[in-house]
Coordinates of C-alpha atoms and ligand atoms in Angstrom, one line a residue:
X790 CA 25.1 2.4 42.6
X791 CA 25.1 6.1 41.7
X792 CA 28.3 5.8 39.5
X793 CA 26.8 2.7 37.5
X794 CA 23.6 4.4 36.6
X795 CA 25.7 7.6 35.0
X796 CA 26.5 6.1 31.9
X797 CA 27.3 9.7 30.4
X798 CA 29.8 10.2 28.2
X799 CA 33.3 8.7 28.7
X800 CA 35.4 11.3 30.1
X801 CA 38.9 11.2 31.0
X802 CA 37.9 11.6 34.7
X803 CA 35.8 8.9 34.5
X804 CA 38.5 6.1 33.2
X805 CA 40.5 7.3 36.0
X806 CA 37.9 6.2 38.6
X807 CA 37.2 3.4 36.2
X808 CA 41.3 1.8 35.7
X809 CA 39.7 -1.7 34.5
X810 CA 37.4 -0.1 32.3
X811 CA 40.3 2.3 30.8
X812 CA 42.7 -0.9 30.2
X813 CA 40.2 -2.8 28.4
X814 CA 39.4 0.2 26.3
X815 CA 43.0 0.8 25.8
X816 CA 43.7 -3.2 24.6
X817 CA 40.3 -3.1 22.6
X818 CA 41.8 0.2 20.4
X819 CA 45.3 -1.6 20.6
X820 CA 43.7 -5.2 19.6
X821 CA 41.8 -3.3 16.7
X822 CA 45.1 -1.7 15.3
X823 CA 46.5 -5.1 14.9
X824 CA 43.6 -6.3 13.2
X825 CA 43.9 -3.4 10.7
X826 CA 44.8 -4.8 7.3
X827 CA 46.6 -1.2 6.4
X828 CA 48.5 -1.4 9.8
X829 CA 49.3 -5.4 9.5
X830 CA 50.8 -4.3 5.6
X831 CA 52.7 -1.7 7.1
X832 CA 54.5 -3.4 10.0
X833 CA 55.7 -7.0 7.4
X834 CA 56.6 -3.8 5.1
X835 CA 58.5 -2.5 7.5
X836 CA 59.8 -5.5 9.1
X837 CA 60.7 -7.2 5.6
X838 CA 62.6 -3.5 4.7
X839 CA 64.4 -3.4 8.2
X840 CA 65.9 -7.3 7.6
X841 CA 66.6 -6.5 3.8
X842 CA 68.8 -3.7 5.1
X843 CA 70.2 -5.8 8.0
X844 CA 71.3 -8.6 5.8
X845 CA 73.2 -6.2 3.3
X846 CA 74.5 -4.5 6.2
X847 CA 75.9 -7.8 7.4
X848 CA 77.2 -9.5 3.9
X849 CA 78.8 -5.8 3.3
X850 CA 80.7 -6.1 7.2
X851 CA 81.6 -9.2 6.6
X852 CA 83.5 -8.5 3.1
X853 CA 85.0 -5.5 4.7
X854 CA 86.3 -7.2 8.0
X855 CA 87.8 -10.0 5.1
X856 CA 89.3 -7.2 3.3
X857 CA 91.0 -5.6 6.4
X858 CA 92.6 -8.5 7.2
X859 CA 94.0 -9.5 3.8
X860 CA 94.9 -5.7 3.7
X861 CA 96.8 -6.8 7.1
X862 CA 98.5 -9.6 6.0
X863 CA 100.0 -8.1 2.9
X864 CA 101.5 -5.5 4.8
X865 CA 102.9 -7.7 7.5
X866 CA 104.4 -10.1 4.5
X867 CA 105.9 -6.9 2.6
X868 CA 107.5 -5.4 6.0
X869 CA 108.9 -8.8 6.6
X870 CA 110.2 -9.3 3.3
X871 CA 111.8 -6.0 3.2
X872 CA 113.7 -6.4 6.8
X873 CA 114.8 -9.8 5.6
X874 CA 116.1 -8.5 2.4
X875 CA 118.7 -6.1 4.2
X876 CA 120.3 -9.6 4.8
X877 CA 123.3 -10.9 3.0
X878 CA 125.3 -13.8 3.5
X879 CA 128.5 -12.7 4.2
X880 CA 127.7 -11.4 7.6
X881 CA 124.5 -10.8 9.9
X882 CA 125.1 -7.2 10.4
X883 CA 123.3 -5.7 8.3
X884 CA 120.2 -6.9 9.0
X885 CA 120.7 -6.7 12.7
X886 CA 120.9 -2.9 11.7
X887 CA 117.5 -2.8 9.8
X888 CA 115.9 -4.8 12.4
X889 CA 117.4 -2.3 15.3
X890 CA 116.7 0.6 12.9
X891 CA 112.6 -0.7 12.4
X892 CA 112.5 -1.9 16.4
X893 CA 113.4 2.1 17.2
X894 CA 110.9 4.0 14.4
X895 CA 108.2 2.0 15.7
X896 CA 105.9 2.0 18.9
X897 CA 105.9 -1.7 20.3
X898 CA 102.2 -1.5 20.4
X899 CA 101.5 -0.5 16.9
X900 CA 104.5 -2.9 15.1
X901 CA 106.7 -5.5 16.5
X902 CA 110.3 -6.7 15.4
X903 CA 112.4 -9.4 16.5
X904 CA 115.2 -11.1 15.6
X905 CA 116.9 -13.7 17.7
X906 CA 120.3 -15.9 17.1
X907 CA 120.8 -19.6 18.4
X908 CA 119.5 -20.2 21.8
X909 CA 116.8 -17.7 21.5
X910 CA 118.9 -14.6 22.6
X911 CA 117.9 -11.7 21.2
X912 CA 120.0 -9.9 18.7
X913 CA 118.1 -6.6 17.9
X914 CA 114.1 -6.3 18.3
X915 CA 111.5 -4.2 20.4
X916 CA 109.9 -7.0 22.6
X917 CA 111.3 -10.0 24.2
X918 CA 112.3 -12.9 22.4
X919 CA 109.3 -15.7 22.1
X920 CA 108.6 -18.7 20.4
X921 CA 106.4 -18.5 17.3
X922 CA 105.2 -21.3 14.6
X923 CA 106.6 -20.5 11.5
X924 CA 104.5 -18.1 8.5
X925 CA 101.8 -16.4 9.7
X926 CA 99.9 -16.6 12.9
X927 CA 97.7 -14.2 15.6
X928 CA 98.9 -13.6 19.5
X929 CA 97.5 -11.6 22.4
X930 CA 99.6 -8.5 23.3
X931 CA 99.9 -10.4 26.5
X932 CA 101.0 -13.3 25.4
X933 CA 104.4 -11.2 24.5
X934 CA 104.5 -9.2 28.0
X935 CA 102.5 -6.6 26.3
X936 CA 100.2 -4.0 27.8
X937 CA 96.5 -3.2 26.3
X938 CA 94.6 -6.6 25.0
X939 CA 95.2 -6.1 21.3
X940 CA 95.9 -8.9 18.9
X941 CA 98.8 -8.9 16.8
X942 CA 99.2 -10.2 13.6
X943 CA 102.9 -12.0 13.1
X944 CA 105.0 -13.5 10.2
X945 CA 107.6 -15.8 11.7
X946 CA 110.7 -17.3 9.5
X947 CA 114.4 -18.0 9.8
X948 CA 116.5 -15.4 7.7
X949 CA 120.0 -17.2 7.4
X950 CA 119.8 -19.2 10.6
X951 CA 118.1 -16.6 12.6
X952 CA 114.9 -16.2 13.9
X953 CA 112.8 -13.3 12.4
X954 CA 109.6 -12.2 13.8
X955 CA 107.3 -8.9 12.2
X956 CA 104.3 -8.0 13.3
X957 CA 101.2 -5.5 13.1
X958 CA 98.5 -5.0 15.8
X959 CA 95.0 -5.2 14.7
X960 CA 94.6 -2.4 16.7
X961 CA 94.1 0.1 12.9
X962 CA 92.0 -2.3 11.4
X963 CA 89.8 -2.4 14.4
X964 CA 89.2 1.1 14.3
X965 CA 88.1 0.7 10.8
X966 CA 85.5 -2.2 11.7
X967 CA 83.9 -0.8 14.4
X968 CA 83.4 3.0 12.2
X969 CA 82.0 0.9 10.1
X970 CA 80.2 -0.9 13.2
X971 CA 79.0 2.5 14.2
X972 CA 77.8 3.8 10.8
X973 CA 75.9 0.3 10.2
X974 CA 74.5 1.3 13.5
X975 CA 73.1 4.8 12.7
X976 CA 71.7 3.6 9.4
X977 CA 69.4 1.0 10.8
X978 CA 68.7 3.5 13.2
X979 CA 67.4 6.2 10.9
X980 CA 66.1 3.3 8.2
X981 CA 63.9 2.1 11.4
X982 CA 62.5 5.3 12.5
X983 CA 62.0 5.8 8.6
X984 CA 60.5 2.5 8.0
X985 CA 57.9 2.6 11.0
X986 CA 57.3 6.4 10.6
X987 CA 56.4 5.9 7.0
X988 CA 54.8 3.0 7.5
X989 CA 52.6 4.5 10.5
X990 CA 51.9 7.5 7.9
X991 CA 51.2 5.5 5.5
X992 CA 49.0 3.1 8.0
X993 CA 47.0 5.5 9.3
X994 CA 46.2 7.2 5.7
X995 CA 44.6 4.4 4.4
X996 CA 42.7 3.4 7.8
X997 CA 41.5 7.0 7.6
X998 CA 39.7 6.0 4.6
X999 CA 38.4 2.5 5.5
X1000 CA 37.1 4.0 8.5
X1001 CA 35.1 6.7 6.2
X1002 CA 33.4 3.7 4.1
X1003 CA 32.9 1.9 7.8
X1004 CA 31.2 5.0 9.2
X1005 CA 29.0 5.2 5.8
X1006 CA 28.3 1.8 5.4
X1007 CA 27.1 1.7 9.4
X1008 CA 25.6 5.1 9.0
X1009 CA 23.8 3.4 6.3
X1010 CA 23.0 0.0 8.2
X1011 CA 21.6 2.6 10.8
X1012 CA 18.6 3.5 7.9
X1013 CA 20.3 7.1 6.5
X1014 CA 20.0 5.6 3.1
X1015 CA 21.5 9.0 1.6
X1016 CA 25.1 8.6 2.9
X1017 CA 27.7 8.1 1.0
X1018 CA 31.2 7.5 0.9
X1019 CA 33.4 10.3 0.6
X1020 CA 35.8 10.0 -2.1
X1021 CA 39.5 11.3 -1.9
X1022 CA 39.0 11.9 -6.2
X1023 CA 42.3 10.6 -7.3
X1024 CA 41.3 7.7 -8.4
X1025 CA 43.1 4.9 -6.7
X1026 CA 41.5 1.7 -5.9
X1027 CA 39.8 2.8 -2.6
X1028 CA 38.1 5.3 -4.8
X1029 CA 36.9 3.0 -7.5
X1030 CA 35.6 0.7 -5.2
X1031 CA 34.0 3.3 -2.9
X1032 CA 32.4 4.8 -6.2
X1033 CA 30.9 1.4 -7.0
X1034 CA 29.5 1.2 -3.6
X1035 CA 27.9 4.2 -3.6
X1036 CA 26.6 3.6 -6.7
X1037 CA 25.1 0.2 -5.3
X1038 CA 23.5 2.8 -2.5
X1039 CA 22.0 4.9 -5.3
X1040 CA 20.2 1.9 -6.9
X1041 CA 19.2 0.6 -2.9
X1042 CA 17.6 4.0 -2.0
X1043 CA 16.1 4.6 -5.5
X1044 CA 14.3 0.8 -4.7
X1045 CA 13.7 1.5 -1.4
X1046 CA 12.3 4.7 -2.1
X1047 CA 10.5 3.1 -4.9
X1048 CA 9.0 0.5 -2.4
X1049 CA 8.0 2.8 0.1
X1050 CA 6.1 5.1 -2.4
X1051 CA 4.6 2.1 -3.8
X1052 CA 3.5 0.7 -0.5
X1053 CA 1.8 4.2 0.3
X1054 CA 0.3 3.9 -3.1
X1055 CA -1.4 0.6 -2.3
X1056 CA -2.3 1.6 1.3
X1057 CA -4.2 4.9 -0.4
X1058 CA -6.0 3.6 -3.1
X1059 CA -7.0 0.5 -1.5
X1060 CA -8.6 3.0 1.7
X1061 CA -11.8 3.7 -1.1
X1062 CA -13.0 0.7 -2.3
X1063 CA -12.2 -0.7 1.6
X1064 CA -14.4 2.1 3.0
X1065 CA -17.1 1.5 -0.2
X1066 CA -17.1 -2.5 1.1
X1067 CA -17.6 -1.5 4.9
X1068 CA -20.8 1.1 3.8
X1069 CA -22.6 -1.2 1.8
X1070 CA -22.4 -4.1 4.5
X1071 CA -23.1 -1.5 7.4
X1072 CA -26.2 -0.5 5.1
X1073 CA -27.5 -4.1 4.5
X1074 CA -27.1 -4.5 8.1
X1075 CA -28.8 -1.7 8.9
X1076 CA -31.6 -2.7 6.4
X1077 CA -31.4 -6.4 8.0
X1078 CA -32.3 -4.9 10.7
X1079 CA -35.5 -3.1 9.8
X1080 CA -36.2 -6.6 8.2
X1081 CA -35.7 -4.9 4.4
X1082 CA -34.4 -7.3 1.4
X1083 CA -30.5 -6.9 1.5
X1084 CA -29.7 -9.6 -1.7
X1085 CA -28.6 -6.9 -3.5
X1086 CA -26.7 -5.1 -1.2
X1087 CA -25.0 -8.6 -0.4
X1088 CA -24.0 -9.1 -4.1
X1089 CA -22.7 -5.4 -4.3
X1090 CA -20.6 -6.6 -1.4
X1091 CA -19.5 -9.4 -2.9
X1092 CA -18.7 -7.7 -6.3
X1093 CA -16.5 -4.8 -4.3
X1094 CA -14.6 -7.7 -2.5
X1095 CA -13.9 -9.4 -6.2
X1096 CA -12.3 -6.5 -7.2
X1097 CA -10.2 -6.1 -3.9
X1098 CA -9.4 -9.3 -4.5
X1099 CA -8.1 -8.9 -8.1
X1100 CA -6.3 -5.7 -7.4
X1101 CA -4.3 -7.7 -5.3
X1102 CA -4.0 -10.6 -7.0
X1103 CA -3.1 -8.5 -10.0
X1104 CA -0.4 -6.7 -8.0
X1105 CA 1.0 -9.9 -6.7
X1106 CA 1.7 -11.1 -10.5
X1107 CA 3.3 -7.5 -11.1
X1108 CA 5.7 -8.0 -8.2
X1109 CA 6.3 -11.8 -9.6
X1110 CA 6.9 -10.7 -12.8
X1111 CA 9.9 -8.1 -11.5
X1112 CA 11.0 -10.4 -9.1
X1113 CA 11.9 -12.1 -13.2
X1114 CA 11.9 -15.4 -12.2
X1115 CA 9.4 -16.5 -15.6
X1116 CA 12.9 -15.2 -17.6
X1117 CA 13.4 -19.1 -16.7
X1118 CA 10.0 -19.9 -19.7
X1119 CA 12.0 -17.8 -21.6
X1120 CA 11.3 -19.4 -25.6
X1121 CA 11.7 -18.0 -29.1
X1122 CA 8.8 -16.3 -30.0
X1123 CA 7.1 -14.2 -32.8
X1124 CA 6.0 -10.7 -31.2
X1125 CA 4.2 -10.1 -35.1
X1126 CA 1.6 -13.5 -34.5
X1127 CA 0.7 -12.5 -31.2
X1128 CA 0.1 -9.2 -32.0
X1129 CA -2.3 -10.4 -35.0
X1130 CA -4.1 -12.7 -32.5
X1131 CA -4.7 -9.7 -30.1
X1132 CA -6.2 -7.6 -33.3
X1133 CA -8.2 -10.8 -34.4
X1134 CA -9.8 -11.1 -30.8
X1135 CA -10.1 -6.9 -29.7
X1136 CA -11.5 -6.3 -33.4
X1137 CA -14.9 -7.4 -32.4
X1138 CA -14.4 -5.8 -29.0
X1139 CA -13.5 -2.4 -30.6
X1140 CA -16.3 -2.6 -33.5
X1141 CA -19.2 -3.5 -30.5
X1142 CA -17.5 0.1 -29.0
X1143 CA -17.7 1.8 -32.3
X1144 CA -14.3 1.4 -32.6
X1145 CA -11.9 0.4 -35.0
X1146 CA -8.6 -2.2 -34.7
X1147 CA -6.1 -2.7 -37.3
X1148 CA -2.7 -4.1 -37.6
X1149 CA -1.2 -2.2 -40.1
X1150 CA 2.4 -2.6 -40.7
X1151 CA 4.2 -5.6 -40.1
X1152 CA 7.0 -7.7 -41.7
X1153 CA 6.7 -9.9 -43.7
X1154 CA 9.0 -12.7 -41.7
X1155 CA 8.4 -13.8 -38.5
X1156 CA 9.5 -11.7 -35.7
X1157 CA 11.4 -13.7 -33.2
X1158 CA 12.6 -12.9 -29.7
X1159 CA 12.9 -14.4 -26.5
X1160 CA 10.5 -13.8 -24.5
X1161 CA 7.1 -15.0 -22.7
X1162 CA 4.4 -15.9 -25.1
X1163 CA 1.4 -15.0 -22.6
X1164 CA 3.1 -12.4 -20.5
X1165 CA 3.5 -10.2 -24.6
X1166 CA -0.2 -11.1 -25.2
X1167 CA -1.5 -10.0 -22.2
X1168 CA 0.8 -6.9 -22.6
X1169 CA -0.5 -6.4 -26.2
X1170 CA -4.1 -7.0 -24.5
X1171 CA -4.1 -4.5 -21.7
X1172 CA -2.6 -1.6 -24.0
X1173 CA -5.8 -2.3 -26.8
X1174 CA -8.2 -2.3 -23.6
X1175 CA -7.0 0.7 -22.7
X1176 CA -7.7 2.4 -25.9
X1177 CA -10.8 1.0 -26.1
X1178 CA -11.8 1.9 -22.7
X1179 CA -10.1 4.9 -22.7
X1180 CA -10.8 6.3 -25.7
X1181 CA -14.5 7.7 -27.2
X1182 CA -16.5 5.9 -30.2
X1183 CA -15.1 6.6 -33.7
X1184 CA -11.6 6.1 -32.4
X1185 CA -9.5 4.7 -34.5
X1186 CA -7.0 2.1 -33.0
X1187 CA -3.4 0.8 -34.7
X1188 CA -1.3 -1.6 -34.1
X1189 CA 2.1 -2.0 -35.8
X1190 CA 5.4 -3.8 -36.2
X1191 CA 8.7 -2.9 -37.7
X1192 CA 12.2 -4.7 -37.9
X1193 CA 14.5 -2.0 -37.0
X1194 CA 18.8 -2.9 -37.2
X1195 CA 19.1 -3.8 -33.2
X1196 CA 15.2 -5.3 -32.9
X1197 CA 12.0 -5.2 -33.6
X1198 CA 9.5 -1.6 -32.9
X1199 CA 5.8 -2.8 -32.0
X1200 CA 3.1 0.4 -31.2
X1201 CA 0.0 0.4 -30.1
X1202 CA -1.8 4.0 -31.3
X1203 CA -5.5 5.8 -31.2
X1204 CA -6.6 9.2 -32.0
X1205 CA -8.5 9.5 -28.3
X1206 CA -7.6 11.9 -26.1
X1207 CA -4.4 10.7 -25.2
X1208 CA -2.2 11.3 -21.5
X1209 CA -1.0 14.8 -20.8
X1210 CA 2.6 14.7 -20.9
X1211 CA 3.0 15.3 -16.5
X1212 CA 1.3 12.0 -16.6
X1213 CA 2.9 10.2 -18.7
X1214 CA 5.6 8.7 -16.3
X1215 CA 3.2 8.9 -13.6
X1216 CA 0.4 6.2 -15.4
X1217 CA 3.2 3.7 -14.9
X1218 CA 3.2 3.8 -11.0
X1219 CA 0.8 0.8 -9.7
X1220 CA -2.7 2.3 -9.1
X1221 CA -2.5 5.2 -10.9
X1222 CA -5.1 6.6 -13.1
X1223 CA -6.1 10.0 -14.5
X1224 CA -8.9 11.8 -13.3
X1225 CA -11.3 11.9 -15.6
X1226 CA -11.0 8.2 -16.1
X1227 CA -12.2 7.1 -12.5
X1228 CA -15.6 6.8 -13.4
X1229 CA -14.4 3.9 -16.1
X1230 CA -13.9 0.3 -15.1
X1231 CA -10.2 -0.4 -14.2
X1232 CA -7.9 -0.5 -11.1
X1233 CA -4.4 1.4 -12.7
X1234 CA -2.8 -1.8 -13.0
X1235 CA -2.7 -2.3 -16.5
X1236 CA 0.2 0.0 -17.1
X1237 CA 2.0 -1.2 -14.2
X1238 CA 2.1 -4.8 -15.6
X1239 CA 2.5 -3.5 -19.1
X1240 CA 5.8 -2.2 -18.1
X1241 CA 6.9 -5.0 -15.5
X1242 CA 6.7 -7.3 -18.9
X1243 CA 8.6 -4.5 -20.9
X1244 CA 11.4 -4.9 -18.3
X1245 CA 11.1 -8.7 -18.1
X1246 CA 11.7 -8.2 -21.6
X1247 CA 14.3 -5.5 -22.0
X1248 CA 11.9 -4.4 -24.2
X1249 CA 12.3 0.2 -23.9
X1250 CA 8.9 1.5 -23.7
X1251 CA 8.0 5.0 -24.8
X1252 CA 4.6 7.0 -24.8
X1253 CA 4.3 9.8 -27.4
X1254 CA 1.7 12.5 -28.4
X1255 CA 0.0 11.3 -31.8
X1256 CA -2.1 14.6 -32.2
X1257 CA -4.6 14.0 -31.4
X1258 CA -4.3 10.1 -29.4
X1259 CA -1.5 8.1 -27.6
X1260 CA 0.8 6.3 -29.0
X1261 CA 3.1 3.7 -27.4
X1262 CA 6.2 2.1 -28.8
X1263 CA 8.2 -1.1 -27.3
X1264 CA 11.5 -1.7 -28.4
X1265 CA 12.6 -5.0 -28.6
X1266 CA 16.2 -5.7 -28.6
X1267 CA 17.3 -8.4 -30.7
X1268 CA 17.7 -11.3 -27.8
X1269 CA 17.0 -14.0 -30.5
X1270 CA 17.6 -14.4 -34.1
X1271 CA 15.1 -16.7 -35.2
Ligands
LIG38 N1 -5.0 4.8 -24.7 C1 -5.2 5.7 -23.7 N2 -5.8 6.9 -23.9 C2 -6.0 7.7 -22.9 N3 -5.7 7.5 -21.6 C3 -5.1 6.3 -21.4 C4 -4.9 5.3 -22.4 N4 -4.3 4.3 -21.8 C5 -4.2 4.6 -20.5 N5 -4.7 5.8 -20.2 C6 -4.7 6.4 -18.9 O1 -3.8 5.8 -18.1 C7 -4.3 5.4 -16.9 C8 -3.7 4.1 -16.4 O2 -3.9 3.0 -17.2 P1 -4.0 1.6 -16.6 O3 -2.7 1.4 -15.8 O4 -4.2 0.6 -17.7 O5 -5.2 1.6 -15.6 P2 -6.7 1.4 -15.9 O6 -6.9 1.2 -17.4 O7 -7.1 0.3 -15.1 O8 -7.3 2.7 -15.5 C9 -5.8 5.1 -17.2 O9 -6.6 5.3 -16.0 C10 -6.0 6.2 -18.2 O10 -6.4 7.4 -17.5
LIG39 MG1 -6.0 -0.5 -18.2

């Protein structure tokens, strides 16, 4: 019971007391390695490299075992021809001699030679008279009352009524197949140790590195959203695709990081007009309760939860909006009219402010792109509110429009007090406003959807210091030519 709750780390004493344990562990490692696809390319390469070499070892044997034994049998033919040559006609002598003379230089065991008259007898010859077919033929040493088990290569014929028998053991050419034999042997020796030693380098190289992206990527899956692969820097394939992963991390930490801030955002700003909400009902029920009039505190109530309410719903379109599913409503349309409509409607607005709203510039063709006719008014709308809420009385608000080569360059300007330049990325984050304007009407999501739209629209958006005033470009590529 002890043992089972010690589930410390795995030392080598404890697989000894554990044998089961340490055989599975061994076959799950082994079972693994097989699995690996560097491994499994490594053992077919090595397999396919080790039978390549095989056959050519095999094809190259076989030519030089046929080439031995032509080699052989055009030696045997020549001996024979020369013995038989020695014999003329006239008498036998002579080539009785030659036989004799051969039979004497030569070791029965490496060359025979035999020459027998009429009833077999021998007549000169260094092994006992046999019987042989005629031309050319292979017999045991033993067949012949020889000792050793060597084969013997033999040309038979009849030289001028005699029998003549030559011969050559196989015992030379033997010696030359099987060095041959032996060499073969040491090659795929040293080719096998060098195919599976490379191989296993090679292998265990490549595993090295998809076990660095498996230890990332887990390390990852784990919630350390900065790991990242490391990268060998030649280049190779491994790298390139690790380098595109990690890139796909940068992107997945930047959103995650954005989300997270975001979601802090909301939970922060949300807190006050929560906390505003829960006073004014604790004070009509406190008033309720000394039997005071509390309609008014009820409609404050009801007000403060209005605006809750469209703060959310307000950040729900935001999220829609990136989420870019309304790129489906996606029609031709002309930024240049809808920014007139916008002046037409926010002139009044801006006049009743002491204000004023012009469009100044703008083409004198339509301006077409693709894009979402009342997601670009509203963005249009929320950047003239702004300047009119925004900015003091006597402002003086423009709009304009210019075709540029690649699009089309609609601003929205004023001569107000503008956004100091550490804010002006920072008026983009959901909720965000600048001090002095928390007294105004407003929740900080007007910029926020401004630029969710700009996105939808791969429109660039740039805010720039007019001296005095803000002014704000979009850059519309040109999606659509109209
Ligand atoms: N034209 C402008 N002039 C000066 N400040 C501006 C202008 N437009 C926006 N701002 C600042 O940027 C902040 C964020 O704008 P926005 O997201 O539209 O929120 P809201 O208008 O609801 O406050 C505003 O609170 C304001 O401080
Ligand atoms: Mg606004």
């Amino acid at each position: 019971m002890l043992e089972q709750k010690n589930i410390g780390p795995k030392s080598a004493q404890w697989f000894s007391d554990h044998p089961m344990l340490m055989e599975k562990a061994a076959s799950r490692k082994s079972s693994r390695l097989l699995r690996s696809t560097p491994f499994r390319l490594a053992l077919a390469f090595g397999l396919l490299f080790i039978l390549a070499f095989l056959v050519a070892g095999i094809i190259t044997y076989q030519l030089l075992k046929r080439d031995l034994a032509e080699a052989l049998d055009d030696s045997v033919r020549e001996t024979y021809s020369v013995v038989a040559s020695t014999y003329s006609p006239a008498d036998i002598e002579d080539l009785v001699a030659a036989v004799a003379a051969y039979a004497r230089l030569n070791n029965a065991e490496d060359s025979i030679f035999l020459l027998s008259g009429e009833k077999g007898k021998r007549l000169a010859g260094n092994v006992s008279p046999f019987a042989a077919e005629d031309g050319l033929s292979t017999i045991e040493a033993g067949d012949i009352g020889q000792k050793g088990d060597d084969r013997i290569r033999i040309l038979a014929g009849t030289v001028g009524g005699n029998r003549l028998i030559v011969g050559e053991s196989f015992a030379e050419t033997e010696d030359l197949e099987h060095i041959a034999l032996m060499s073969f042997g040491w090659a795929t020796g040293g080719i096998v140790i060098l195919a599976c030693g490379g191989g296993a380098f090679l292998a265990a190289r490549a595993q090295r590195r998809l076990d660095g992206i498996e230890r990332a990527m887990s390390d990852v899956s784990a919630g350390d959203l900065a790991r990242r692969i490391p990268l060998e820097g030649n280049g190779d394939d491994i790298d390139v695709v690790s380098t595109h992963m990690n890139q796909a991390l940068d992107r997945l930490s930047a959103l995650v990081e954005g989300m997270r801030q975001v979601s802090a955002d909301i939970a922060h700003d949300l807190k006050t007009p929560l906390n505003r909400l829960k006073m004014t009902v604790e004070q009509a029920i406190e008033q309720g309760g000394r039997g005071e009039d509390v309609q008014t505190l009820l409609i404050d109530a009801r007000e403060e939860s209005d605006r809750i309410n469209a703060t959310f719903e307000a950040l729900l379109r935001i999220s829609q909006i990136e989420a870019g599913a309304r790129k489906a409503r996606f029609r031709p349309v002309d930024i240049s009219d809808i920014m007139a409509s916008v002046a037409e409607i926010y002139g009044g607005v801006a006049e009743d402010s002491g204000q004023s709203l012009d469009f100044t510039t703008r083409p004198a063709s339509p301006c077409m792109v693709n894009g979402d006719r009342e997601l670009l008014t509203q963005l249009f709308v929320n950047l003239v509110e702004n300047a009119i809420n925004h900015c003091p009385p006597m402002t003086r608000i423009t709009l304009a429009l210019r075709a540029e080569d690649d699009g089309f360059s609609a601003s929205v300007s004023d001569d107000g007090p503008g956004i100091p330049e550490a804010e002006r990325e920072l008026v983009f984050r959901r909720l965000y406003r600048l001090d002095k304007s928390r007294t105004t009407s407003g929740s900080g999501l007007g910029l926020s959807l401004v630029k969710a739209i700009a996105d939808l629209h791969a429109a660039h958006i740039t805010l720039a210091d007019r001296h005095p005033g803000l002014g704000i470009t979009l850059d519309f590529p040109a999606q659509y030519q109209g």
